[in-house]
Amino acid sequence: LAFAKIGKHRVILLEDWVTPFGTIPKGFTSDGASIPRLLWWFSHPFAELLESSIAHDWHYDNAIGTKDIADAAFKQVAIDYAA
């Protein structure tokens, strides 16, 4: 997954990203995982869950499918990208 940080709290995809839930286009931006700042010592918004957060944000921002589909995308991508 190729991305670059833009600003303090956003990333941008540098190329199309093909997932089992569809293709997320180059240029899509995300704010990463919605993790309260108090817990950033445990997991930063641009750390382990970044890929799944991008997939989830894409589905929500573009009203693709239902909340259940967006949540399933988050879960499956998190499993696929687990260390």
Backbone as JSON Lines, residues from 0, in Angstrom:
{"i":0,"aa":"L","n":[0.86,-1.18,0.0],"ca":[0.0,0.0,0.0],"c":[0.9,1.23,0.0]}
{"i":1,"aa":"A","n":[0.77,2.05,-1.02],"ca":[1.6,3.24,-1.14],"c":[0.79,4.47,-0.74]}
{"i":2,"aa":"F","n":[1.29,5.18,0.27],"ca":[0.62,6.39,0.73],"c":[1.65,7.38,1.23]}
{"i":3,"aa":"A","n":[1.21,8.62,1.37],"ca":[2.07,9.67,1.92],"c":[1.25,10.45,2.94]}
{"i":4,"aa":"K","n":[1.93,10.94,3.94],"ca":[1.28,11.75,4.95],"c":[1.11,13.16,4.39]}
{"i":5,"aa":"I","n":[-0.08,13.72,4.55],"ca":[-0.33,15.11,4.16],"c":[-0.89,15.82,5.38]}
{"i":6,"aa":"G","n":[-0.25,16.86,5.79],"ca":[-0.69,17.51,7.02],"c":[-0.37,16.65,8.22]}
{"i":7,"aa":"K","n":[-0.94,17.03,9.35],"ca":[-0.65,16.3,10.59],"c":[-1.48,15.04,10.75]}
{"i":8,"aa":"H","n":[-2.68,15.03,10.2],"ca":[-3.6,13.94,10.52],"c":[-4.29,13.34,9.3]}
{"i":9,"aa":"R","n":[-3.61,13.32,8.14],"ca":[-4.2,12.71,6.95],"c":[-3.13,12.0,6.14]}
{"i":10,"aa":"V","n":[-3.56,10.98,5.43],"ca":[-2.71,10.31,4.46],"c":[-3.43,10.31,3.11]}
{"i":11,"aa":"I","n":[-2.65,10.2,2.03],"ca":[-3.2,10.14,0.68],"c":[-2.63,8.9,-0.02]}
{"i":12,"aa":"L","n":[-3.5,8.19,-0.72],"ca":[-3.03,7.02,-1.49],"c":[-2.28,7.51,-2.71]}
{"i":13,"aa":"L","n":[-1.13,6.9,-2.97],"ca":[-0.3,7.28,-4.11],"c":[-0.56,6.42,-5.34]}
{"i":14,"aa":"E","n":[-1.34,5.36,-5.16],"ca":[-1.73,4.5,-6.28],"c":[-3.04,3.81,-5.93]}
{"i":15,"aa":"D","n":[-3.73,3.31,-6.94],"ca":[-4.96,2.56,-6.67],"c":[-4.63,1.38,-5.77]}
{"i":16,"aa":"W","n":[-5.57,1.06,-4.89],"ca":[-5.39,-0.07,-3.97],"c":[-6.55,-1.03,-4.16]}
{"i":17,"aa":"V","n":[-6.25,-2.23,-4.62],"ca":[-7.27,-3.24,-4.85],"c":[-7.45,-4.06,-3.57]}
{"i":18,"aa":"T","n":[-8.66,-4.07,-3.05],"ca":[-8.98,-4.85,-1.85],"c":[-10.05,-5.87,-2.21]}
{"i":19,"aa":"P","n":[-10.33,-6.83,-1.34],"ca":[-11.43,-7.77,-1.61],"c":[-12.79,-7.06,-1.66]}
{"i":20,"aa":"F","n":[-12.84,-5.81,-1.23],"ca":[-14.09,-5.05,-1.17],"c":[-14.17,-3.98,-2.25]}
{"i":21,"aa":"G","n":[-13.25,-4.01,-3.2],"ca":[-13.26,-3.05,-4.29],"c":[-11.94,-2.29,-4.37]}
{"i":22,"aa":"T","n":[-11.83,-1.45,-5.38],"ca":[-10.62,-0.67,-5.6],"c":[-10.79,0.72,-5.02]}
{"i":23,"aa":"I","n":[-9.83,1.11,-4.2],"ca":[-9.81,2.45,-3.63],"c":[-8.83,3.25,-4.48]}
{"i":24,"aa":"P","n":[-9.3,4.36,-5.06],"ca":[-8.47,5.05,-6.05],"c":[-7.34,5.9,-5.48]}
{"i":25,"aa":"K","n":[-6.31,6.02,-6.3],"ca":[-5.21,6.94,-6.01],"c":[-5.81,8.32,-5.71]}
{"i":26,"aa":"G","n":[-5.25,8.97,-4.71],"ca":[-5.73,10.31,-4.35],"c":[-6.72,10.33,-3.2]}
{"i":27,"aa":"F","n":[-7.26,9.14,-2.82],"ca":[-8.18,9.12,-1.68],"c":[-7.43,9.49,-0.41]}
{"i":28,"aa":"T","n":[-8.05,10.28,0.45],"ca":[-7.41,10.67,1.71],"c":[-8.19,10.09,2.89]}
{"i":29,"aa":"S","n":[-7.46,9.85,3.97],"ca":[-8.04,9.28,5.18],"c":[-7.38,9.91,6.39]}
{"i":30,"aa":"D","n":[-8.12,9.94,7.48],"ca":[-7.55,10.45,8.74],"c":[-7.07,9.32,9.64]}
{"i":31,"aa":"G","n":[-6.98,8.11,9.08],"ca":[-6.5,6.97,9.86],"c":[-7.55,6.46,10.82]}
{"i":32,"aa":"A","n":[-7.11,5.7,11.78],"ca":[-8.03,5.11,12.77],"c":[-8.53,6.18,13.74]}
{"i":33,"aa":"S","n":[-9.77,6.03,14.14],"ca":[-10.37,6.95,15.1],"c":[-10.04,6.47,16.51]}
{"i":34,"aa":"I","n":[-8.86,6.83,16.94],"ca":[-8.38,6.42,18.26],"c":[-8.23,7.66,19.12]}
{"i":35,"aa":"P","n":[-8.85,7.7,20.29],"ca":[-8.7,8.88,21.15],"c":[-7.22,9.18,21.43]}
{"i":36,"aa":"R","n":[-6.86,10.43,21.39],"ca":[-5.46,10.85,21.57],"c":[-4.86,10.27,22.86]}
{"i":37,"aa":"L","n":[-5.66,10.15,23.89],"ca":[-5.2,9.59,25.16],"c":[-4.61,8.18,24.99]}
{"i":38,"aa":"L","n":[-5.08,7.45,23.97],"ca":[-4.63,6.07,23.76],"c":[-3.58,5.93,22.66]}
{"i":39,"aa":"W","n":[-3.07,7.03,22.12],"ca":[-2.08,6.96,21.05],"c":[-0.8,6.26,21.49]}
{"i":40,"aa":"W","n":[-0.51,6.22,22.78],"ca":[0.67,5.5,23.26],"c":[0.51,4.01,22.99]}
{"i":41,"aa":"F","n":[-0.75,3.56,22.9],"ca":[-1.04,2.14,22.68],"c":[-1.14,1.82,21.18]}
{"i":42,"aa":"S","n":[-1.85,2.65,20.44],"ca":[-2.0,2.46,19.0],"c":[-2.26,3.81,18.34]}
{"i":43,"aa":"H","n":[-1.36,4.22,17.5],"ca":[-1.44,5.5,16.8],"c":[-2.39,5.37,15.6]}
{"i":44,"aa":"P","n":[-3.11,6.45,15.22],"ca":[-4.03,6.4,14.08],"c":[-3.38,5.98,12.76]}
{"i":45,"aa":"F","n":[-2.06,6.15,12.65],"ca":[-1.37,5.78,11.42],"c":[-0.47,4.56,11.62]}
{"i":46,"aa":"A","n":[-0.83,3.71,12.55],"ca":[-0.01,2.53,12.83],"c":[-0.71,1.26,12.32]}
{"i":47,"aa":"E","n":[-0.9,0.3,13.17],"ca":[-1.37,-1.03,12.8],"c":[-2.7,-1.05,12.05]}
{"i":48,"aa":"L","n":[-3.57,-0.12,12.34],"ca":[-4.9,-0.17,11.74],"c":[-5.08,0.79,10.57]}
{"i":49,"aa":"L","n":[-3.98,1.33,10.04],"ca":[-4.11,2.31,8.96],"c":[-4.78,1.72,7.72]}
{"i":50,"aa":"E","n":[-4.33,0.57,7.26],"ca":[-4.91,-0.02,6.06],"c":[-6.4,-0.27,6.22]}
{"i":51,"aa":"S","n":[-6.79,-0.88,7.33],"ca":[-8.21,-1.15,7.54],"c":[-9.0,0.13,7.71]}
{"i":52,"aa":"S","n":[-8.39,1.15,8.29],"ca":[-9.07,2.44,8.44],"c":[-9.31,3.1,7.08]}
{"i":53,"aa":"I","n":[-8.35,2.99,6.18],"ca":[-8.52,3.55,4.83],"c":[-9.69,2.86,4.13]}
{"i":54,"aa":"A","n":[-9.74,1.52,4.2],"ca":[-10.84,0.78,3.57],"c":[-12.18,1.19,4.18]}
{"i":55,"aa":"H","n":[-12.23,1.3,5.48],"ca":[-13.45,1.68,6.18],"c":[-13.87,3.1,5.79]}
{"i":56,"aa":"D","n":[-12.92,4.04,5.79],"ca":[-13.22,5.43,5.42],"c":[-13.74,5.52,3.99]}
{"i":57,"aa":"W","n":[-13.14,4.75,3.08],"ca":[-13.57,4.77,1.68],"c":[-15.05,4.38,1.58]}
{"i":58,"aa":"H","n":[-15.43,3.31,2.25],"ca":[-16.83,2.87,2.2],"c":[-17.76,3.9,2.82]}
{"i":59,"aa":"Y","n":[-17.4,4.47,3.95],"ca":[-18.24,5.46,4.61],"c":[-18.33,6.76,3.81]}
{"i":60,"aa":"D","n":[-17.19,7.26,3.38],"ca":[-17.17,8.55,2.66],"c":[-17.93,8.5,1.35]}
{"i":61,"aa":"N","n":[-17.99,7.33,0.75],"ca":[-18.63,7.2,-0.55],"c":[-19.96,6.46,-0.5]}
{"i":62,"aa":"A","n":[-20.45,6.21,0.71],"ca":[-21.74,5.53,0.91],"c":[-21.83,4.25,0.07]}
{"i":63,"aa":"I","n":[-20.76,3.46,0.14],"ca":[-20.72,2.19,-0.6],"c":[-21.23,1.09,0.32]}
{"i":64,"aa":"G","n":[-22.34,0.51,-0.06],"ca":[-22.91,-0.56,0.76],"c":[-23.48,-0.04,2.07]}
{"i":65,"aa":"T","n":[-23.44,-0.89,3.04],"ca":[-24.02,-0.58,4.35],"c":[-22.91,-0.43,5.39]}
{"i":66,"aa":"K","n":[-23.31,-0.03,6.59],"ca":[-22.37,0.05,7.71],"c":[-21.74,-1.33,7.95]}
{"i":67,"aa":"D","n":[-22.54,-2.37,7.82],"ca":[-22.02,-3.72,8.03],"c":[-20.92,-4.07,7.02]}
{"i":68,"aa":"I","n":[-21.07,-3.61,5.78],"ca":[-20.04,-3.88,4.77],"c":[-18.76,-3.11,5.11]}
{"i":69,"aa":"A","n":[-18.9,-1.84,5.5],"ca":[-17.74,-1.04,5.89],"c":[-17.03,-1.68,7.09]}
{"i":70,"aa":"D","n":[-17.8,-2.13,8.05],"ca":[-17.22,-2.78,9.23],"c":[-16.54,-4.1,8.87]}
{"i":71,"aa":"A","n":[-17.16,-4.85,7.94],"ca":[-16.55,-6.11,7.49],"c":[-15.25,-5.84,6.75]}
{"i":72,"aa":"A","n":[-15.21,-4.76,5.96],"ca":[-13.98,-4.39,5.26],"c":[-12.89,-4.07,6.27]}
{"i":73,"aa":"F","n":[-13.22,-3.29,7.3],"ca":[-12.26,-2.95,8.34],"c":[-11.69,-4.21,8.98]}
{"i":74,"aa":"K","n":[-12.57,-5.12,9.37],"ca":[-12.14,-6.35,10.05],"c":[-11.27,-7.21,9.14]}
{"i":75,"aa":"Q","n":[-11.71,-7.45,7.9],"ca":[-10.97,-8.34,7.01],"c":[-9.6,-7.76,6.65]}
{"i":76,"aa":"V","n":[-9.55,-6.47,6.35],"ca":[-8.26,-5.86,6.01],"c":[-7.34,-5.88,7.22]}
{"i":77,"aa":"A","n":[-7.87,-5.68,8.43],"ca":[-7.05,-5.76,9.63],"c":[-6.45,-7.16,9.77]}
{"i":78,"aa":"I","n":[-7.23,-8.18,9.47],"ca":[-6.72,-9.55,9.54],"c":[-5.68,-9.79,8.45]}
{"i":79,"aa":"D","n":[-5.96,-9.34,7.23],"ca":[-5.05,-9.54,6.1],"c":[-3.71,-8.85,6.3]}
{"i":80,"aa":"Y","n":[-3.72,-7.68,6.96],"ca":[-2.5,-6.91,7.14],"c":[-1.86,-7.09,8.52]}
{"i":81,"aa":"A","n":[-2.38,-8.04,9.31],"ca":[-1.81,-8.27,10.65],"c":[-0.35,-8.69,10.53]}
{"i":82,"aa":"A","n":[0.43,-8.2,11.46],"ca":[1.88,-8.51,11.43],"c":[2.15,-9.96,11.74]}
